[in-house]
Short mmCIF file of C-alpha atoms and ligand atoms in Angstrom, two decimals:
data_model
loop_
_atom_site.label_atom_id
_atom_site.label_comp_id
_atom_site.label_asym_id
_atom_site.label_seq_id
_atom_site.Cartn_x
_atom_site.Cartn_y
_atom_site.Cartn_z
CA MET A 789 113.75 86.23 90.19
CA SER A 790 110.61 84.64 91.64
CA ALA A 791 108.62 86.19 94.47
CA ALA A 792 109.90 83.50 96.83
CA ALA A 793 113.49 84.09 95.79
CA LEU A 794 113.06 87.84 96.12
CA ALA A 795 111.51 87.45 99.55
CA ALA A 796 114.42 85.29 100.68
CA ASP A 797 117.03 87.56 99.11
CA PRO A 798 119.22 88.86 101.95
CA VAL A 799 119.97 92.09 100.05
CA VAL A 800 116.26 92.98 100.02
CA PRO A 801 115.60 93.08 103.75
CA ALA A 802 112.54 95.32 103.54
CA ILE A 803 110.84 93.24 100.88
CA ASP A 804 110.24 90.62 103.44
CA ARG A 805 108.28 87.45 103.88
CA THR A 806 105.01 89.34 103.94
CA ILE A 807 105.39 89.90 100.19
CA ASP A 808 102.29 87.81 99.46
CA SER A 809 100.18 90.24 101.49
CA TYR A 810 101.04 93.12 99.19
CA ALA A 811 100.13 93.63 95.57
CA VAL A 812 102.85 96.26 95.32
CA VAL A 813 105.99 96.67 97.38
CA THR A 814 108.73 99.16 96.58
CA LEU A 815 111.95 99.98 98.28
CA GLY A 816 113.73 103.27 97.68
CA LEU A 817 111.94 103.77 94.36
CA SER A 818 113.25 106.93 92.69
CA LYS A 819 112.98 108.69 89.37
CA ARG A 820 115.07 111.61 88.20
CA PHE A 821 114.26 113.71 85.15
CA GLY A 822 117.44 115.66 84.51
CA ARG A 823 117.97 117.75 87.63
CA ARG A 824 114.47 117.13 88.99
CA LEU A 825 113.99 114.26 91.42
CA ALA A 826 110.31 113.50 90.65
CA VAL A 827 110.12 110.45 92.94
CA ASP A 828 112.44 110.24 95.90
CA GLY A 829 113.02 106.92 97.65
CA LEU A 830 109.44 105.65 97.91
CA ASP A 831 108.82 102.62 100.14
CA LEU A 832 105.30 101.59 99.18
CA ARG A 833 103.15 98.77 100.44
CA ILE A 834 99.76 98.24 98.84
CA PRO A 835 97.81 95.50 100.62
CA VAL A 836 96.22 92.80 98.48
CA GLY A 837 92.45 93.30 98.16
CA SER A 838 92.54 96.91 99.38
CA ILE A 839 91.31 100.08 97.77
CA THR A 840 94.37 102.20 98.27
CA GLY A 841 94.30 105.92 97.58
CA PHE A 842 97.43 107.56 96.22
CA VAL A 843 97.22 111.21 97.18
CA GLY A 844 99.45 114.19 96.76
CA PRO A 845 99.35 117.73 95.39
CA ASN A 846 99.80 118.36 91.68
CA GLY A 847 103.34 117.46 90.67
CA ALA A 848 103.94 115.27 93.73
CA GLY A 849 105.05 112.36 91.57
CA LYS A 850 101.94 110.16 91.47
CA THR A 851 101.81 109.63 87.72
CA THR A 852 105.57 109.08 87.57
CA THR A 853 105.29 106.42 90.27
CA ILE A 854 102.41 104.71 88.48
CA ARG A 855 104.34 104.78 85.21
CA MET A 856 107.26 103.06 86.91
CA LEU A 857 104.96 100.42 88.42
CA LEU A 858 103.52 99.75 84.98
CA GLY A 859 106.96 99.42 83.39
CA LEU A 860 106.35 102.47 81.18
CA ILE A 861 109.47 104.21 82.47
CA ARG A 862 112.50 102.80 84.21
CA PRO A 863 113.26 103.80 87.81
CA THR A 864 116.51 105.71 88.31
CA SER A 865 117.07 103.63 91.46
CA GLY A 866 115.25 101.43 93.91
CA ARG A 867 113.42 98.18 93.46
CA GLY A 868 110.11 96.55 94.09
CA THR A 869 107.59 93.94 93.11
CA VAL A 870 104.17 94.04 91.51
CA LEU A 871 102.02 90.94 92.09
CA GLY A 872 105.16 89.22 93.35
CA HIS A 873 107.31 89.93 90.28
CA PRO A 874 110.23 92.36 90.22
CA LEU A 875 109.57 95.74 88.59
CA GLY A 876 112.13 95.06 85.88
CA HIS A 877 110.10 92.04 84.73
CA SER A 878 106.89 93.86 83.90
CA ARG A 879 105.98 91.34 81.22
CA ALA A 880 105.49 88.79 84.00
CA TYR A 881 102.84 90.86 85.80
CA LEU A 882 101.32 93.26 83.26
CA PRO A 883 98.88 90.67 81.89
CA ARG A 884 97.27 90.70 85.37
CA VAL A 885 97.28 94.49 85.74
CA GLY A 886 94.54 96.78 84.41
CA ALA A 887 95.35 100.47 84.13
CA LEU A 888 93.63 103.73 83.34
CA ILE A 889 96.14 106.54 83.16
CA GLU A 890 95.82 110.08 81.92
CA GLY A 891 92.35 109.57 80.45
CA PRO A 892 91.46 106.86 77.97
CA THR A 893 91.25 107.57 74.25
CA PHE A 894 88.22 106.17 72.46
CA TYR A 895 86.80 106.53 68.97
CA PRO A 896 83.97 109.11 69.29
CA ALA A 897 81.84 107.62 66.50
CA LEU A 898 82.05 104.03 67.76
CA SER A 899 79.81 102.74 70.51
CA GLY A 900 81.17 101.86 73.93
CA ARG A 901 80.86 98.21 73.00
CA GLU A 902 82.67 98.65 69.67
CA ASN A 903 85.45 100.57 71.38
CA LEU A 904 86.01 97.78 73.90
CA MET A 905 85.85 95.20 71.10
CA VAL A 906 88.69 97.01 69.33
CA LEU A 907 90.75 97.10 72.54
CA ALA A 908 90.03 93.44 73.31
CA ARG A 909 91.17 92.37 69.84
CA LEU A 910 94.31 94.51 70.09
CA GLY A 911 95.07 93.06 73.51
CA GLY A 912 94.46 89.45 72.47
CA ILE A 913 91.54 89.23 74.90
CA GLN A 914 88.44 87.16 74.15
CA THR A 915 85.75 89.55 72.85
CA LYS A 916 83.04 87.68 74.75
CA ARG A 917 84.43 89.37 77.85
CA VAL A 918 83.33 92.78 76.55
CA ASP A 919 79.64 92.42 77.40
CA ALA A 920 80.39 91.18 80.92
CA VAL A 921 82.69 94.17 81.47
CA LEU A 922 80.09 96.64 80.14
CA ARG A 923 77.54 95.26 82.60
CA ARG A 924 80.09 95.39 85.40
CA VAL A 925 80.69 99.12 84.88
CA GLY A 926 76.98 99.80 84.51
CA LEU A 927 77.06 100.67 80.81
CA GLY A 928 74.95 97.73 79.59
CA PRO A 929 71.91 99.83 78.60
CA ARG A 930 74.05 102.45 76.77
CA ALA A 931 76.60 100.05 75.30
CA LEU A 932 75.42 100.56 71.71
CA ASP A 933 75.32 104.37 71.84
CA PRO A 934 78.20 106.31 70.23
CA PHE A 935 80.96 107.20 72.67
CA ARG A 936 80.59 110.90 71.79
CA THR A 937 77.13 110.90 73.39
CA TYR A 938 78.46 109.64 76.76
CA SER A 939 78.56 111.83 79.85
CA LEU A 940 81.87 112.36 81.66
CA GLY A 941 80.93 109.73 84.24
CA MET A 942 80.06 107.23 81.50
CA ARG A 943 83.36 107.94 79.75
CA GLN A 944 85.25 107.27 82.98
CA ARG A 945 83.30 104.06 83.48
CA LEU A 946 84.14 102.95 79.96
CA GLY A 947 87.80 103.71 80.73
CA ILE A 948 87.58 101.55 83.84
CA GLY A 949 85.86 98.90 81.70
CA ALA A 950 88.83 98.97 79.31
CA ALA A 951 91.15 98.46 82.29
CA LEU A 952 89.03 95.50 83.41
CA LEU A 953 89.28 93.66 80.10
CA PRO A 954 92.31 91.53 81.06
CA SER A 955 90.53 90.35 84.30
CA PRO A 956 93.18 92.08 86.38
CA GLN A 957 94.26 91.25 89.92
CA LEU A 958 95.55 94.80 90.27
CA LEU A 959 93.64 97.79 88.92
CA VAL A 960 95.56 101.07 88.69
CA LEU A 961 93.47 104.18 88.09
CA ASP A 962 95.02 107.61 87.67
CA GLU A 963 92.55 110.33 88.72
CA PRO A 964 89.38 108.38 87.81
CA THR A 965 87.12 110.84 89.60
CA ASN A 966 88.53 113.94 87.91
CA GLY A 967 85.68 116.32 87.11
CA LEU A 968 82.90 114.02 88.33
CA ASP A 969 79.97 115.32 90.39
CA PRO A 970 79.16 113.72 93.79
CA HIS A 971 76.76 111.28 92.12
CA GLY A 972 79.44 110.18 89.64
CA ILE A 973 81.95 109.78 92.48
CA ALA A 974 79.47 107.66 94.44
CA GLU A 975 79.03 105.43 91.40
CA ILE A 976 82.78 104.96 91.01
CA ARG A 977 83.06 104.25 94.74
CA ALA A 978 80.42 101.53 94.64
CA MET A 979 82.05 100.01 91.60
CA LEU A 980 85.55 99.96 93.11
CA ARG A 981 84.13 98.54 96.35
CA SER A 982 82.61 95.64 94.42
CA PHE A 983 85.95 95.00 92.68
CA ALA A 984 87.77 94.87 96.01
CA ASP A 985 85.08 92.58 97.43
CA ASP A 986 85.98 90.20 94.62
CA GLY A 987 89.61 90.22 95.79
CA MET A 988 90.97 92.74 93.29
CA THR A 989 93.49 95.28 94.55
CA VAL A 990 92.60 98.81 93.49
CA PHE A 991 95.21 101.58 93.46
CA VAL A 992 93.62 104.93 92.74
CA SER A 993 95.36 108.29 92.53
CA SER A 994 93.92 111.72 93.09
CA HIS A 995 95.04 115.18 94.11
CA LEU A 996 91.66 115.63 95.82
CA LEU A 997 91.58 114.11 99.26
CA ALA A 998 87.84 114.65 99.70
CA GLU A 999 87.22 112.25 96.83
CA ILE A 1000 89.78 109.68 97.87
CA GLN A 1001 88.45 109.73 101.43
CA GLN A 1002 85.06 108.59 100.17
CA ILE A 1003 86.49 105.75 98.17
CA CYS A 1004 89.53 104.31 99.98
CA GLU A 1005 90.27 102.60 103.25
CA HIS A 1006 94.03 102.76 102.84
CA LEU A 1007 96.10 105.80 101.92
CA VAL A 1008 99.50 106.57 100.53
CA VAL A 1009 100.32 110.28 100.73
CA ILE A 1010 103.27 111.73 98.87
CA GLU A 1011 104.62 115.20 98.53
CA ALA A 1012 107.52 116.36 96.38
CA GLY A 1013 108.20 112.74 95.47
CA ARG A 1014 108.49 111.58 99.08
CA LEU A 1015 106.30 109.32 101.15
CA ILE A 1016 104.79 111.20 104.06
CA PHE A 1017 102.13 108.75 105.18
CA GLN A 1018 100.86 105.30 104.43
CA GLY A 1019 98.32 103.40 106.41
CA GLY A 1020 94.61 103.24 107.13
CA VAL A 1021 92.43 106.32 106.79
CA GLU A 1022 91.36 105.75 110.41
CA GLU A 1023 95.01 105.54 111.44
CA LEU A 1024 95.69 108.92 109.87
CA LEU A 1025 92.80 110.49 111.73
CA ALA A 1026 93.57 108.79 115.03
CA ALA A 1027 97.16 109.89 114.80
CA ARG A 1028 96.22 113.54 114.60
CA ALA A 1029 96.64 115.47 117.80
CA PRO A 1030 93.25 116.44 119.23
CA GLU A 1031 92.27 119.89 120.47
CA LEU A 1032 90.00 121.11 123.18
CA ILE A 1033 87.61 123.77 121.95
CA VAL A 1034 86.62 126.12 124.75
CA ARG A 1035 84.37 129.15 125.15
CA THR A 1036 84.01 131.37 128.16
CA GLU A 1037 81.36 133.85 129.25
CA THR A 1038 83.37 136.90 128.22
CA VAL A 1039 86.28 137.77 125.96
CA GLN A 1040 88.23 138.94 129.02
CA ASP A 1041 87.81 135.49 130.56
CA ALA A 1042 89.07 133.91 127.33
CA VAL A 1043 92.17 136.11 127.39
CA GLN A 1044 92.78 135.23 131.04
CA LEU A 1045 92.23 131.50 130.42
CA LEU A 1046 94.64 131.58 127.47
CA ARG A 1047 97.28 132.99 129.79
CA LEU A 1048 96.57 130.35 132.45
CA VAL A 1049 96.67 127.48 129.96
CA ARG A 1050 99.98 128.66 128.54
CA SER A 1051 101.38 129.12 132.05
CA VAL A 1052 100.97 125.38 132.68
CA GLY A 1053 102.84 124.55 129.48
CA ARG A 1054 99.98 123.92 127.07
CA SER A 1055 99.94 125.28 123.52
CA ALA A 1056 96.80 127.28 122.85
CA ARG A 1057 95.49 130.07 120.72
CA MET A 1058 92.46 132.28 120.53
CA VAL A 1059 90.31 132.49 117.40
CA GLY A 1060 87.23 134.49 116.47
CA GLU A 1061 86.04 137.66 118.14
CA GLY A 1062 83.26 138.95 120.33
CA GLU A 1063 80.77 136.28 121.35
CA SER A 1064 82.40 133.68 119.11
CA THR A 1065 85.82 134.02 120.75
CA THR A 1066 87.12 130.48 121.13
CA LEU A 1067 90.22 128.93 122.63
CA GLU A 1068 91.85 126.02 120.84
CA ILE A 1069 94.05 124.10 123.21
CA ALA A 1070 96.44 121.34 122.20
CA ALA A 1071 95.11 118.65 124.54
CA ASP A 1072 92.66 115.78 124.53
CA CYS A 1073 89.55 115.21 126.64
CA HIS A 1074 91.60 113.72 129.49
CA TRP A 1075 92.88 117.19 130.23
CA ALA A 1076 89.38 118.70 130.31
CA GLY A 1077 88.98 118.14 134.06
CA GLU A 1078 92.22 119.92 134.85
CA LEU A 1079 91.21 122.76 132.53
CA ASN A 1080 87.91 123.08 134.36
CA ARG A 1081 89.61 123.27 137.75
CA LEU A 1082 92.12 125.80 136.40
CA ALA A 1083 89.30 128.00 135.12
CA MET A 1084 87.18 127.61 138.24
CA ALA A 1085 90.06 128.52 140.56
CA ASP A 1086 90.31 131.82 138.71
CA GLY A 1087 86.56 132.45 138.73
CA ILE A 1088 86.13 131.66 135.01
CA THR A 1089 83.06 129.76 133.84
CA LEU A 1090 83.28 127.61 130.71
CA VAL A 1091 80.19 127.78 128.54
CA HIS A 1092 81.46 125.33 125.94
CA LEU A 1093 84.03 122.53 126.17
CA ALA A 1094 84.52 119.87 123.49
CA GLU A 1095 87.25 117.75 121.98
CA ARG A 1096 87.90 118.06 118.28
CA ARG A 1097 90.06 115.89 116.08
CA SER A 1098 91.18 117.05 112.66
CA THR A 1099 89.20 115.94 109.67
CA LEU A 1100 91.15 113.92 107.17
CA GLU A 1101 91.29 116.98 104.98
CA GLU A 1102 92.85 119.04 107.74
CA ALA A 1103 95.36 116.29 108.48
CA PHE A 1104 96.22 116.12 104.80
CA PHE A 1105 96.66 119.86 104.44
CA GLU A 1106 98.80 119.93 107.50
CA ILE A 1107 101.15 117.20 106.37
CA THR A 1108 101.39 118.64 102.88
CA ARG A 1109 101.33 122.28 103.96
CA SER A 1110 104.69 123.13 102.52
CA SER A 1111 103.07 122.71 99.11
CA TYR A 1112 99.87 124.44 99.96
CA GLY A 1113 101.29 127.28 101.99
CA GLN A 1114 100.51 128.10 105.58
CA MET A 1115 96.85 127.16 105.44
CA ARG A 1116 96.16 125.17 108.54
CA ARG A 1117 95.21 126.02 112.05
CA ALA A 1118 97.40 123.48 113.81
CA SER A 1119 100.47 124.89 112.14
CA ASP A 1120 99.76 128.11 114.02
CA PHE A 1121 100.40 126.40 117.33
CA PRO A 1122 103.80 127.08 118.76
CA ARG A 1123 105.65 123.78 119.05
CA GLY A 1124 104.35 122.38 122.31
CA ASP A 1125 102.77 118.99 122.72
CA GLN A 1126 101.64 119.02 119.09
CA GLY A 1127 103.69 116.29 117.47
CA ALA A 1128 106.25 117.40 114.97
CA ARG A 1129 105.33 116.69 111.41
CA GLY A 1130 106.38 113.17 110.53
CA ALA A 1131 106.68 112.09 114.15
CA TRP A 1132 103.10 110.86 114.26
CA THR A 1133 102.99 108.94 111.00
CA PRO A 1134 103.26 105.19 111.45
CA GLU A 1135 105.53 104.94 108.45
CA ALA A 1136 106.74 108.47 108.08
CA GLY A 1137 109.02 109.10 105.17
CA ARG A 1138 112.49 110.46 105.65
CA ARG A 1139 112.38 114.11 106.51
P1 LIG B 476 99.36 115.70 88.91
O1 LIG B 476 98.45 115.47 90.07
O2 LIG B 476 99.44 117.14 88.51
O3 LIG B 476 99.12 114.79 87.75
P2 LIG B 476 101.61 114.07 89.75
O4 LIG B 476 101.63 113.86 91.23
O5 LIG B 476 101.07 112.96 88.92
O6 LIG B 476 100.87 115.42 89.42
P3 LIG B 476 103.93 113.80 88.10
O7 LIG B 476 103.21 113.97 86.81
O8 LIG B 476 104.41 112.45 88.44
O9 LIG B 476 103.09 114.39 89.31
O10 LIG B 476 105.18 114.79 88.06
C1 LIG B 476 106.14 114.86 89.12
C2 LIG B 476 107.23 115.83 88.72
O11 LIG B 476 108.02 115.27 87.66
C3 LIG B 476 106.72 117.16 88.19
O12 LIG B 476 107.59 118.18 88.64
C4 LIG B 476 106.81 117.01 86.69
O13 LIG B 476 107.00 118.26 86.06
C5 LIG B 476 108.03 116.12 86.54
N1 LIG B 476 107.97 115.28 85.34
C6 LIG B 476 107.05 114.33 85.08
N2 LIG B 476 107.32 113.73 83.91
C7 LIG B 476 108.40 114.35 83.40
C8 LIG B 476 109.18 114.18 82.19
N3 LIG B 476 108.88 113.26 81.28
N4 LIG B 476 110.25 114.97 82.04
C9 LIG B 476 110.58 115.91 82.96
N5 LIG B 476 109.91 116.11 84.10
C10 LIG B 476 108.83 115.35 84.32
#
């Protein structure tokens, strides 16, 4: 079925006429291994030309999803398109997809250039492309050195080079930053940015949000096989409920203010001790004036008042906290005006 036919297909309502805007669209994509549902009804949308991060804790189902997208394993149910072609017809789109999954295997004694030459010949790709690719991934000066002498970062770059050989429109990288130092991550980031600037769509998985945050502008977060967020990094941050961080002159004042804040229906808690005793109140800066008046009416002086929004890492831990345990501050708030998990995500998965 062509992309146009698929888009017009009345039984695929969610794979709609915006199909050309997405390099990957899935609807209810699922994979079961025996009793284990590794991927559970994923509705993915990966915008064309984006660097999209695919994040989730170990075992969340990232590799399984990627393997389905690459036609390496068959979905148990669901459907989707990659570069406009249905998942079942991977031969139609795989020539335009470059992939690096689960670490590339290269011959240690052969140079980077020789390794890519072997891969190009095997893949029916013109070998003259090899030198251009080596330059693109910054390995030009070391191209003739044996692979075994390469650093981890160079090995990853050669792996990305291998994925670039077919001049892909979609580049799928499974954990490309695994084990790299900040310098290596910065190099990968700059490289992926340049690919996206050329119109390539980059889909990059990681279980480390801190790395993905540096590289991607768009995020797909999964946990236990389910979609829990997809959208812009900024969107994820903006959607997080803010807090007011407040300090008073004395601990007694903090205790009294906590009581007052709760008495007007706000969720709040006290952290720290002694001079660093702080109140964290579930409210944004618009409530700061009212808080001030409340404190003043009771003779309490605020010595610090600021709004804080969660970092991306905090937001991530919070939305995936069932995997990570009770690690986050916001989860300590009694349910007040903090949004329920899933309620704030633009495209929250089914919960
Ligand atoms: P990681 O970050 O650790 O690589 P992941 O998000 O890529 O994790 P997957 O490798 O997709 O997760 O695994 C998802 C779940 O499916 C896990 O519980 C895993 O044990 C299971 N699984 C994956 N492949 C198979 C298989 N071939 N047979 C049985 N179970 C599998």
